[in-house]
C-alpha positions as a printed Julia matrix, in Angstrom:
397×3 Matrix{Float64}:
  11.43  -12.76  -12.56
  13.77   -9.91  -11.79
  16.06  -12.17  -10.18
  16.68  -13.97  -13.82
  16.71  -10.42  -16.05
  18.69   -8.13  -13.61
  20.75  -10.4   -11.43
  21.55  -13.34  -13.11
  24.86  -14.42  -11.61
  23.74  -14.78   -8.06
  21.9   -18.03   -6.8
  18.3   -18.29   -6.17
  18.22  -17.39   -2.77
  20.59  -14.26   -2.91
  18.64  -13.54   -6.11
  15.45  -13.23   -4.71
  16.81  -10.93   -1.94
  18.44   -8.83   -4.58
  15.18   -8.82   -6.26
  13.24   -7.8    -2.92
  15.94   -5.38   -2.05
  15.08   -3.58   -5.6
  11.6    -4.23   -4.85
  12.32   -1.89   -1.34
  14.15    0.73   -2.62
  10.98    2.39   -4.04
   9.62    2.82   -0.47
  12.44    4.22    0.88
  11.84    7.6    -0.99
   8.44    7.46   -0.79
   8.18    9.66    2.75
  10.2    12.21    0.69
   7.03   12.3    -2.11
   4.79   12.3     0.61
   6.49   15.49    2.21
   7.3    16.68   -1.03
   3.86   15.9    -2.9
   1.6    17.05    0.8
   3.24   19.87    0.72
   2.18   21.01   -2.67
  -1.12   19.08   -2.23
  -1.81   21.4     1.16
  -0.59   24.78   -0.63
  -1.95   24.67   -3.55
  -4.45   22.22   -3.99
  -5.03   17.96   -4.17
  -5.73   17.75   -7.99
  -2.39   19.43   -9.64
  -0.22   17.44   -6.61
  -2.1    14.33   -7.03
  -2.47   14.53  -11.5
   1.79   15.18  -11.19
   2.08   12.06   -9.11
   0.22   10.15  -11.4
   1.43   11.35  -14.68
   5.43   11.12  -13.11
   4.2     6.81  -12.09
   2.82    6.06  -15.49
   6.07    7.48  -16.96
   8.55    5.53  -14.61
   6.52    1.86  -15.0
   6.83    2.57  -18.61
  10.26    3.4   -18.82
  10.7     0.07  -16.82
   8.73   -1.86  -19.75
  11.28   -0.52  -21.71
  14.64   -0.96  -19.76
  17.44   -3.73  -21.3
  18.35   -6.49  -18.95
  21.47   -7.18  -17.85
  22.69   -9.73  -20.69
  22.42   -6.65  -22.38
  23.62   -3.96  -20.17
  25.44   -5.57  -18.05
  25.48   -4.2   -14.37
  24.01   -0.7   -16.18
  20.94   -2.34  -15.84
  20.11   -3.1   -12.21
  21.2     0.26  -11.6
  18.71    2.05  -14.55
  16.1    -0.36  -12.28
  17.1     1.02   -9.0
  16.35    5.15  -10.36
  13.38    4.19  -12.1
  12.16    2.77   -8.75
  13.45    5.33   -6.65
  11.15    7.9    -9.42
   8.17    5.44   -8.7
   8.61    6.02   -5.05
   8.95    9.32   -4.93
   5.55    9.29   -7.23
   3.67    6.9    -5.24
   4.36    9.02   -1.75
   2.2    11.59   -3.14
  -0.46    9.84   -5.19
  -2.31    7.88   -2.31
  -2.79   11.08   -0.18
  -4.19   12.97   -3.41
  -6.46   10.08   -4.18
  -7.41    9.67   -0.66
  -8.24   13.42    0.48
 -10.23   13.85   -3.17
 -12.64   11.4    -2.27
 -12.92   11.87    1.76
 -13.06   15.7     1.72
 -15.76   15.42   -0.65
 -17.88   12.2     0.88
 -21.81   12.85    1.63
 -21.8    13.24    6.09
 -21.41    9.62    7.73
 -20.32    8.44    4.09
 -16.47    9.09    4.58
 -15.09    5.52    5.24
 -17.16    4.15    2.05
 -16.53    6.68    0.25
 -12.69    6.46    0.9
 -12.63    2.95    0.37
 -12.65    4.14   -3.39
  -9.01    4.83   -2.97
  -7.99    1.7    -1.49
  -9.96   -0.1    -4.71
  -6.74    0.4    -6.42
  -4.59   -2.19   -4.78
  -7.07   -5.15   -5.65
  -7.57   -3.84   -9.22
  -4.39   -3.56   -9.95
  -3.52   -7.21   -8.56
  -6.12   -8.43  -10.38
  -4.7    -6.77  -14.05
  -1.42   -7.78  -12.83
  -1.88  -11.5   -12.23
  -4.67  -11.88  -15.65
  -1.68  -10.47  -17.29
   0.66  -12.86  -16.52
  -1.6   -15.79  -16.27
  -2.08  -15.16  -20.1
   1.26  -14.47  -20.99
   2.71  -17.22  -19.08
   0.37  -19.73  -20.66
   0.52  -18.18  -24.78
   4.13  -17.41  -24.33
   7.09  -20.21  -24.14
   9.16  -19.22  -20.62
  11.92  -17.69  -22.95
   9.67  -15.75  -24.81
   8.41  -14.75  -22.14
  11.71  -13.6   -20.08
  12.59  -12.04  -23.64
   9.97   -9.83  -24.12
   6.65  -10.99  -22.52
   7.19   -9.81  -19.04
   7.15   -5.96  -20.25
   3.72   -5.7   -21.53
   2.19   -5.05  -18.42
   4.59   -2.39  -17.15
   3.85   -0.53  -20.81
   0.17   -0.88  -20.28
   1.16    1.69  -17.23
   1.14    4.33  -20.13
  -2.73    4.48  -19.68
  -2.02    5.83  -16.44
  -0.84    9.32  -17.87
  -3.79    9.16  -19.96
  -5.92    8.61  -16.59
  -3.75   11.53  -15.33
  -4.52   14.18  -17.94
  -7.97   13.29  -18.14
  -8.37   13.72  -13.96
  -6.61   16.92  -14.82
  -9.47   17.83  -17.03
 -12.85   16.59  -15.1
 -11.74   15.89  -11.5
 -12.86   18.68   -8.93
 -10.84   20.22   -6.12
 -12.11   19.71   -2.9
 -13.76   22.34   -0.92
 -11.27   21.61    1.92
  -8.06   22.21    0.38
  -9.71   25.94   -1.11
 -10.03   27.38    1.93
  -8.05   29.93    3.52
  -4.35   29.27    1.43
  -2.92   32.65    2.81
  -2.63   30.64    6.14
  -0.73   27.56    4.27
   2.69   29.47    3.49
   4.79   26.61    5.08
   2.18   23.23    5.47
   4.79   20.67    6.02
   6.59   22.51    8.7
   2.94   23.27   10.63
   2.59   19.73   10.54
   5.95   18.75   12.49
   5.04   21.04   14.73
   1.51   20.45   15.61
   1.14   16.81   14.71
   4.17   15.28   15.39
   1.9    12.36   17.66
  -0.5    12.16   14.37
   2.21   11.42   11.86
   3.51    8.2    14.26
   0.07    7.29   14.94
  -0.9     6.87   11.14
   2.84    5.5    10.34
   2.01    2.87   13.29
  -1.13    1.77   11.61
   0.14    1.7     8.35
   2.51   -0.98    9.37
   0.29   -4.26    9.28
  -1.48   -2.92    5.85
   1.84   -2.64    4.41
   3.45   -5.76    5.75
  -0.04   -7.83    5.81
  -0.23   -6.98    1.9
   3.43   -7.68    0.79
   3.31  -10.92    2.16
  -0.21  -11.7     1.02
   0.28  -11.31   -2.46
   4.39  -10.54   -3.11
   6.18  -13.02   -0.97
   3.78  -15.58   -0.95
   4.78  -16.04   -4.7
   7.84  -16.32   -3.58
   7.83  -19.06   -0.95
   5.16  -21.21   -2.84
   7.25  -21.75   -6.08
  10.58  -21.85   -4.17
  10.24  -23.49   -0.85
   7.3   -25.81   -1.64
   7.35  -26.21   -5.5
   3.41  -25.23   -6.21
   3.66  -23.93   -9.87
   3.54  -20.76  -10.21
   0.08  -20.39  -11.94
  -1.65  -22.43   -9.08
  -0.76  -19.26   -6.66
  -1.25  -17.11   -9.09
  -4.89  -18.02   -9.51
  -4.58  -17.99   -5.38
  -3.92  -15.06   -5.37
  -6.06  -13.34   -7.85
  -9.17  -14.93   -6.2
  -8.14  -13.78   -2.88
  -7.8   -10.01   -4.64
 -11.14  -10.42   -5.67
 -12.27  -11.15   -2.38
 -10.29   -8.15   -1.12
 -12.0    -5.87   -3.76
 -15.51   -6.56   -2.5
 -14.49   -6.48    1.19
 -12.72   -3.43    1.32
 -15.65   -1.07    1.13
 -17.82   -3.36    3.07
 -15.31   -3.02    5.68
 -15.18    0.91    5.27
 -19.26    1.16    5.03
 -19.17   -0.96    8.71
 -16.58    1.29   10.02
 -18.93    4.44    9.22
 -21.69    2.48   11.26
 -19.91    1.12   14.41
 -16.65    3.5    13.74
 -13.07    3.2    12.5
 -11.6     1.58   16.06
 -14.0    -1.79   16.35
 -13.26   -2.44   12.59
  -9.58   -1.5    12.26
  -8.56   -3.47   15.69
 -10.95   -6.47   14.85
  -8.62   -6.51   11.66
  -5.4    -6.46   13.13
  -6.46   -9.33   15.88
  -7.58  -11.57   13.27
  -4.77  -11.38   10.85
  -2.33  -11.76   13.92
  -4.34  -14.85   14.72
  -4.6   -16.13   11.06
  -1.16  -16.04    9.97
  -0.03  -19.47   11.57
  -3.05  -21.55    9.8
  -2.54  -19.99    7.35
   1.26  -21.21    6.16
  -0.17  -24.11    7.72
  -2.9   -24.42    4.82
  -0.6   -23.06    2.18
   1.8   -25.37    3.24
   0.14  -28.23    2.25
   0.45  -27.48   -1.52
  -3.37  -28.11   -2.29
  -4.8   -25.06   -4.86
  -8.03  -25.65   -2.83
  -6.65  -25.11    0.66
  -4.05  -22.12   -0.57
  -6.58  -20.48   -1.72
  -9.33  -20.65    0.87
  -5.89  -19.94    3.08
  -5.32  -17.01    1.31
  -9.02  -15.39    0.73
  -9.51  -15.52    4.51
  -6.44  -13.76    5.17
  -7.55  -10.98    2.55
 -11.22  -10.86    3.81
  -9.32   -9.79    7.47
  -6.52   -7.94    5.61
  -9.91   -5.76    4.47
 -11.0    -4.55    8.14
  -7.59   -3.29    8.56
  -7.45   -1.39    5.08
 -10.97   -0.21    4.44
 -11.21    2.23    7.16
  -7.78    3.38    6.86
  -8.2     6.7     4.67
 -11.49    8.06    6.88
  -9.3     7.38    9.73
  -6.61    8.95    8.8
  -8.08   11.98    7.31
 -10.14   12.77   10.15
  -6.35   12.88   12.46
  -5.28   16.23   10.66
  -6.92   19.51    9.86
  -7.92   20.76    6.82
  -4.37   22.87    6.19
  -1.98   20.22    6.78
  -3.86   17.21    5.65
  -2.45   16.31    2.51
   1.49   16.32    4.36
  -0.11   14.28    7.13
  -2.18   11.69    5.76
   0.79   11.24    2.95
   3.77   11.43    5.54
   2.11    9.31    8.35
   0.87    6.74    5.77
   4.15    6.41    3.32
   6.77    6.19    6.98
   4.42    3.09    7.98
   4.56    1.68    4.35
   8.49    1.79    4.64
   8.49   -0.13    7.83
   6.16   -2.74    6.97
   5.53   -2.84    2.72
   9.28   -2.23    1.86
  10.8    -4.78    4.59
   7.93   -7.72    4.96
   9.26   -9.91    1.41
  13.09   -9.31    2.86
  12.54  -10.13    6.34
  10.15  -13.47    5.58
  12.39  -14.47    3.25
  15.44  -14.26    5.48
  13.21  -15.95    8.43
  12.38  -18.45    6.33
  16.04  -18.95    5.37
  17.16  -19.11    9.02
  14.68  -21.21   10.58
  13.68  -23.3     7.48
   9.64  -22.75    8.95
   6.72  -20.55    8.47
   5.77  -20.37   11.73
   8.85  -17.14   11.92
   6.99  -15.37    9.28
   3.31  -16.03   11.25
   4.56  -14.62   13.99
   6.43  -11.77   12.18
   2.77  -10.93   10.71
   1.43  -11.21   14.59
   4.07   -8.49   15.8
   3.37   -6.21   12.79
  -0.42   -6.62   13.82
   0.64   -5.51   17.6
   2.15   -2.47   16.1
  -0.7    -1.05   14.33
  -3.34   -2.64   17.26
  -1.79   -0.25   19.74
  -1.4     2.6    17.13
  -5.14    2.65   16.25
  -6.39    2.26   19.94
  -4.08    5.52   20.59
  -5.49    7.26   17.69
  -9.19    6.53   19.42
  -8.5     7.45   22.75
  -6.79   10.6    21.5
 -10.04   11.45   19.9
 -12.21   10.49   22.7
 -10.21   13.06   25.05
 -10.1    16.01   23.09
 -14.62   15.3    22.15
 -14.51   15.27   26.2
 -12.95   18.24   26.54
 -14.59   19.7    23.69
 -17.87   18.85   25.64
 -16.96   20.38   28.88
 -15.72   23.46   27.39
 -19.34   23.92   25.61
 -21.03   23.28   28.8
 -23.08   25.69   30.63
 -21.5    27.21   33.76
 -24.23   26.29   36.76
């Protein structure tokens, strides 16, 4: 769609890598929120860091609802889209740490992976709203009303978001965490490059698969079904918005097993199986059947959900209490850059050079490596310091 509004004079494939490249620009700001945001978040509290991030994200997808194309603007207009999702960036690198620490920091003991799965419920939702949306525009709409004018109603539904903002403002609690001690947070975000330089790689490592696994799941898929093997576009939509639903009641599944059998067996059982998955996958998809894309496309969320669920315990449990917001945010926004902002650009162009899926499968497989050895560093950092911890607390004979 933005292809056709903002960058009409381009053909389809250069379009859609325009589009993508638009699409990426929004991550590559968002580790400057994240520092930005954590920093705040860590020195003066998770609500008033995470309520700004919100509030500053409904504005921005608004203003987008609202922004001329380029038959209108001419080349003003890709650029107006380029700062407004630079501002969405920068408000998304601080809202997922907020979000995340308000829930975790204030889970029930042996609860924190459910209850952080709470977070992650936003992704699926929002896929969900996103694809009814245009499911029922697309069909009540003609296609030009629907370039005309159609496409913006969803983006100016994102004013309810500042409403969701000042109300959190309002009733949400701070956590007990982020009260404690704040003469000893002058500088958090410089503590944290100091102490946790290993952490923040760690937690961008992991991030990469969720980031990549996701953007190709439900972004580029779109993509390559309508363009390289003509499905309509409402057949993977409807793909794609049962797979989210399958996501949505996985994801906290996943996160309630990882407080049971821990984080690791979850997380790397995640990352095996989408590395496996991606080649039947395409394979299925390939085939152009709604039946078989979909069931393709469900499984691949169902695994996707082992990798994600767990993701904000995990994390949260790799920094201390002072520096937590920075870290979690930092760690989680560098990964999102390498794998979220580049999967859609890099599949498409491996699609374009080798004119088969089987590049983009085993794209998804290396992105899975990534984040397999990230996690299993993570653990056995853990497992060394509760062994040291345990000899230190030992009785001398």
């Amino acid at each position: 769609m933005l292809n056709k509004l903002f960058f009409p004079s381009v053909d389809s494939v250069a379009g859609t890598l325009l589009a993508f490249s638009t699409f990426a620009v929004g991550f590559l700001i968002r580790p400057v929120g994240a520092a930005v945001f954590g920093h705040f978040g860590d020195k003066f509290g998770r609500k008033p860091a995470l309520v700004t991030a919100m509030m500053i994200m409904g504005a921005a997808t608004t203003a987008i609802g609202l922004l001329p194309s380029y038959a209108t603007l001419g080349v003003a207009a890709p650029i107006l889209l380029v700062v407004l999702r630079l501002v969405q960036g920068l408000a998304l690198g601080g809202q997922w740490g907020g979000a995340v620490l308000l829930v975790t920091e204030s889970a029930p003991e042996g609860k924190r992976g459910f209850y952080g799965s709470f977070a992650q419920l936003g992704v699926p939702i929002a896929l969900i709203f996103s694809n009814v949306m245009f499911l029922i525009l697309s069909a009540a709409l003609s296609q030009d009303a629907f370039l005309a004018w159609g496409w913006r109603i969803p983006f100016l539904l994102s004013i309810l978001l500042i409403a969701v903002g000042l109300y959190a403002q309002s009733r949400a609690s701070e956590t007990h965490a982020s009260s404690e001690e704040p003469e000893q947070r002058r500088a958090p975000l410089l503590e944290l490059l100091r102490s946790h330089p290993k952490q923040i790689l760690l937690a961008a490592g992991a991030t990469v698969i969720n980031g990549g696994a996701y953007y190709l799941l439900t972004v580029y898929i779109l993509s390559y079904a309508t363009q390289a093997l003509g499905v309509p576009r409402g057949t993977i939509l409807v793909a794609v918005l049962i797979s989210a639903v399958a996501s949505g009641l996985t994801i906290p599944a996943a996160a309630a097993l990882s407080d049971r059998i821990g984080r690791r067996k979850v997380f790397l059982s995640g990352a095996v199986g989408l590395a496996v998955w991606g080649f039947p996958m395409f394979w299925l998809v390939n085939t152009g059947a709604p039946v078989l894309i979909t069931v393709a496309l469900v499984i691949a969320q169902v695994i996707f959900s082992l990798t994600y669920g767990p993701c904000p315990a995990l994390f949260s449990e790799m920094f201390g209490a002072r520096v937590r917001y920075s870290g979690v945010s930092v760690g989680y926004q560098i990964g999102a850059v390498a794998g979220g902002a580049l999967a859609p650009i890099i599949a498409t162009s491996l699609f374009a050079e080798f004119q088969t899926a089987n590049a983009i499968a085993l794209y998804l497989a290396l992105m899975a490596a990534v984040s397999f050895v990230a996690v299993f560093l993570v653990t056995e950092s853990v497992r060394r310091k509760k062994t040291v911890a345990a000899r230190l607390a030992a009785p001398v004979d």
